[in-house]
CSV table of C-alpha atoms in Angstrom, one decimal:
chain,number,residue,atom,x,y,z
A,735,UNK,CA,81.8,-17.8,75.7
A,736,UNK,CA,79.9,-14.9,76.7
A,737,UNK,CA,80.7,-13.2,79.9
A,738,UNK,CA,77.2,-13.7,81.3
A,739,UNK,CA,77.7,-17.5,80.7
A,740,UNK,CA,80.9,-17.4,82.8
A,741,UNK,CA,78.9,-15.5,85.7
A,742,UNK,CA,76.4,-18.3,85.9
A,743,UNK,CA,79.0,-20.8,87.4
A,744,UNK,CA,80.7,-19.6,90.5
A,745,UNK,CA,83.4,-22.4,90.4
A,746,UNK,CA,86.4,-21.8,88.0
A,747,UNK,CA,86.4,-25.6,87.2
A,748,UNK,CA,83.0,-25.7,85.8
A,749,UNK,CA,83.5,-22.6,83.6
A,750,UNK,CA,87.0,-23.9,82.3
A,751,UNK,CA,85.1,-27.2,81.3
A,752,UNK,CA,82.3,-25.1,79.4
A,753,UNK,CA,85.1,-23.1,77.7
A,754,UNK,CA,86.8,-26.2,76.4
A,755,UNK,CA,83.5,-27.7,75.3
A,756,UNK,CA,82.7,-24.3,73.4
A,757,UNK,CA,86.2,-24.4,71.9
A,758,UNK,CA,85.6,-28.0,70.8
A,759,UNK,CA,82.1,-27.4,69.3
A,760,UNK,CA,83.9,-24.6,67.2
A,761,UNK,CA,86.7,-26.9,66.1
A,762,UNK,CA,84.1,-29.3,65.0
A,763,UNK,CA,82.0,-26.8,63.3
A,764,UNK,CA,85.0,-25.4,61.6
A,765,UNK,CA,86.1,-29.1,60.5
A,766,UNK,CA,82.5,-29.7,59.1
A,767,UNK,CA,82.7,-26.5,57.1
A,768,UNK,CA,86.2,-27.7,55.8
A,769,UNK,CA,84.6,-30.9,54.6
A,770,UNK,CA,81.7,-29.3,53.0
A,771,UNK,CA,84.1,-27.1,51.0
A,772,UNK,CA,86.1,-30.1,50.0
A,773,UNK,CA,83.1,-32.0,48.8
A,774,UNK,CA,81.7,-29.0,46.6
A,775,UNK,CA,84.9,-29.5,44.3
A,776,UNK,CA,83.6,-33.0,43.5
A,777,UNK,CA,80.8,-33.6,41.0
A,778,UNK,CA,78.0,-33.7,43.6
A,779,UNK,CA,78.2,-34.7,47.4
A,780,UNK,CA,74.3,-35.6,47.2
A,781,UNK,CA,74.8,-38.0,44.3
A,782,UNK,CA,75.2,-41.0,47.1
A,783,UNK,CA,72.3,-40.1,49.3
A,784,UNK,CA,70.7,-43.5,49.7
A,785,UNK,CA,67.0,-43.7,49.2
A,786,UNK,CA,66.7,-40.1,47.9
A,787,UNK,CA,66.3,-39.0,44.2
A,788,UNK,CA,67.6,-35.6,43.6
A,789,UNK,CA,65.8,-33.6,40.8
A,790,UNK,CA,67.6,-30.7,39.6
A,791,UNK,CA,67.3,-30.7,35.9
A,792,UNK,CA,64.1,-30.0,33.7
A,793,UNK,CA,64.4,-33.2,32.0
A,794,UNK,CA,64.4,-35.2,35.4
A,795,UNK,CA,61.6,-32.9,36.4
A,796,UNK,CA,59.4,-33.9,33.5
A,797,UNK,CA,60.1,-37.6,34.1
A,798,UNK,CA,59.2,-37.5,37.8
A,799,UNK,CA,56.3,-35.3,37.3
A,800,UNK,CA,54.9,-37.8,35.0
A,801,UNK,CA,55.2,-40.6,37.6
A,802,UNK,CA,53.9,-38.5,40.2
A,803,UNK,CA,50.5,-37.8,38.2
A,804,UNK,CA,50.3,-41.5,37.7
A,805,UNK,CA,50.1,-42.1,41.6
A,806,UNK,CA,46.6,-40.8,42.3
A,807,UNK,CA,44.9,-44.1,43.7
A,808,UNK,CA,42.3,-43.4,46.4
A,809,UNK,CA,44.4,-44.5,49.3
A,810,UNK,CA,47.7,-42.8,48.3
A,811,UNK,CA,48.6,-39.5,49.7
A,812,UNK,CA,51.8,-37.3,48.8
A,813,UNK,CA,53.7,-35.8,51.6
A,814,UNK,CA,55.2,-32.3,50.6
A,815,UNK,CA,57.5,-30.1,52.7
A,816,UNK,CA,59.2,-26.9,51.4
A,817,UNK,CA,62.5,-25.3,52.6
A,818,UNK,CA,62.6,-21.4,52.0
A,819,UNK,CA,64.6,-18.3,52.1
A,820,UNK,CA,64.0,-14.6,52.2
A,821,UNK,CA,61.2,-14.8,54.7
A,822,UNK,CA,61.6,-13.9,58.6
A,823,UNK,CA,59.2,-14.5,61.2
A,824,UNK,CA,57.1,-11.4,61.7
A,825,UNK,CA,56.9,-10.9,57.8
A,826,UNK,CA,53.8,-12.1,55.7
A,827,UNK,CA,54.6,-15.2,53.9
A,828,UNK,CA,52.6,-14.0,51.0
A,829,UNK,CA,54.9,-10.9,50.5
A,830,UNK,CA,58.2,-12.6,51.0
A,831,UNK,CA,60.0,-15.9,50.7
A,832,UNK,CA,61.2,-18.2,48.0
A,833,UNK,CA,61.2,-21.9,47.7
A,834,UNK,CA,64.8,-23.3,47.6
A,835,UNK,CA,63.8,-26.9,47.7
A,836,UNK,CA,60.7,-29.3,48.3
A,837,UNK,CA,60.6,-32.9,49.2
A,838,UNK,CA,58.0,-35.2,48.3
A,839,UNK,CA,57.3,-38.6,49.7
A,840,UNK,CA,54.5,-40.8,48.3
A,841,UNK,CA,55.4,-44.5,50.1
A,842,UNK,CA,58.2,-46.8,50.2
A,843,UNK,CA,56.8,-48.8,47.0
A,844,UNK,CA,57.4,-45.8,44.9
A,845,UNK,CA,61.0,-45.7,43.3
A,846,UNK,CA,61.9,-42.3,41.5
A,847,UNK,CA,65.3,-43.7,40.5
A,848,UNK,CA,67.2,-43.6,43.6
A,849,UNK,CA,64.7,-44.5,46.1
A,850,UNK,CA,61.1,-43.5,47.3
A,851,UNK,CA,62.1,-39.9,48.8
A,852,UNK,CA,62.0,-37.1,46.2
A,853,UNK,CA,64.1,-33.9,46.8
A,854,UNK,CA,63.5,-31.1,44.2
A,855,UNK,CA,66.3,-28.6,44.2
A,856,UNK,CA,65.3,-25.3,43.0
A,857,UNK,CA,68.5,-23.7,43.5
A,858,UNK,CA,71.9,-24.2,41.6
A,859,UNK,CA,75.4,-24.4,43.0
A,860,UNK,CA,76.0,-20.9,42.7
A,861,UNK,CA,72.5,-19.8,44.4
A,862,UNK,CA,70.4,-19.0,41.3
A,863,UNK,CA,66.9,-20.0,41.1
A,864,UNK,CA,66.5,-22.9,38.6
A,865,UNK,CA,62.6,-22.7,38.2
A,866,UNK,CA,62.2,-26.2,39.1
A,867,UNK,CA,59.0,-25.2,41.0
A,868,UNK,CA,57.5,-24.2,37.7
A,869,UNK,CA,58.3,-27.6,36.2
A,870,UNK,CA,56.3,-29.2,38.9
A,871,UNK,CA,53.1,-26.9,38.2
A,872,UNK,CA,51.0,-29.6,36.7
A,873,UNK,CA,51.6,-32.0,39.6
A,874,UNK,CA,51.1,-29.2,42.3
A,875,UNK,CA,48.2,-27.8,40.7
A,876,UNK,CA,46.6,-31.3,40.0
A,877,UNK,CA,43.4,-31.7,42.1
A,878,UNK,CA,43.6,-35.7,41.6
A,879,UNK,CA,46.8,-36.2,43.8
A,880,UNK,CA,46.1,-36.1,47.7
A,881,UNK,CA,48.7,-33.7,49.2
A,882,UNK,CA,49.6,-33.4,53.0
A,883,UNK,CA,51.6,-30.6,54.3
A,884,UNK,CA,53.2,-29.9,57.8
A,885,UNK,CA,52.0,-26.1,58.1
A,886,UNK,CA,50.1,-25.7,54.9
A,887,UNK,CA,49.2,-22.4,55.2
A,888,UNK,CA,52.9,-21.3,55.2
A,889,UNK,CA,53.9,-23.9,52.4
A,890,UNK,CA,50.9,-22.6,50.2
A,891,UNK,CA,52.1,-19.0,50.6
A,892,UNK,CA,55.5,-19.9,49.6
A,893,UNK,CA,54.3,-21.7,46.6
A,894,UNK,CA,51.9,-18.8,45.8
A,895,UNK,CA,55.1,-16.4,45.9
A,896,UNK,CA,56.3,-19.0,42.9
A,897,UNK,CA,53.0,-18.6,40.9
A,898,UNK,CA,51.7,-21.9,41.9
A,899,UNK,CA,48.1,-22.5,43.1
A,900,UNK,CA,48.2,-25.7,45.1
A,901,UNK,CA,45.3,-28.1,44.4
A,902,UNK,CA,44.6,-31.5,45.8
A,903,UNK,CA,44.9,-30.5,49.7
A,904,UNK,CA,44.3,-33.5,51.9
A,905,UNK,CA,45.6,-32.6,55.2
A,906,UNK,CA,47.9,-30.6,57.4
A,907,UNK,CA,49.9,-32.8,59.9
A,908,UNK,CA,50.5,-29.5,62.1
A,909,UNK,CA,46.7,-29.0,62.7
A,910,UNK,CA,46.3,-32.7,63.1
A,911,UNK,CA,48.8,-32.7,65.9
A,912,UNK,CA,46.9,-29.7,67.6
A,913,UNK,CA,43.7,-31.8,67.5
A,914,UNK,CA,45.4,-35.0,68.8
A,915,UNK,CA,47.4,-32.9,71.7
A,916,UNK,CA,45.9,-29.8,72.2
A,917,UNK,CA,48.1,-29.2,75.4
A,918,UNK,CA,51.5,-29.2,73.4
A,919,UNK,CA,53.4,-25.9,73.5
A,920,UNK,CA,54.9,-26.5,69.7
A,921,UNK,CA,54.0,-28.5,66.8
A,922,UNK,CA,57.0,-27.5,64.5
């Protein structure tokens, strides 16, 4: 606990309780890290993620892209979100940042193998990029599938960094939220 935090509470009892809570939080975090390390020795800790199909091989990507490309009905929207690294606030997202994974959801009626949620892992267990984004190029650049993002400008930049030009843009939920509630302080 920082000295500044201790000075905020003049009563020693309150300071002691906060110190104990901080110590317990650190112990929980250490325990969670230990469990994570233990699970990494098993084949895959994410194999049992209910309702989520994990794509981390080129063969699986090819199968899933074919299915995604067939889901282009007029009323179907594809929600896409990226997770990235090597980007920091203040930097242009077009000059830095890589996609480490992305998720896709097209509706509960779609089963990709383990359920309706799709998680595409672009990084192997050793931290090396797997080029999974490239495997999804036909889908991501298909103007016939309606794609919705949250903060499209950022996700688009991350895909551009991977050499992908997103087509089929149908909406940005962050901008929709701004239009719905213009008085909110944040939409992330």
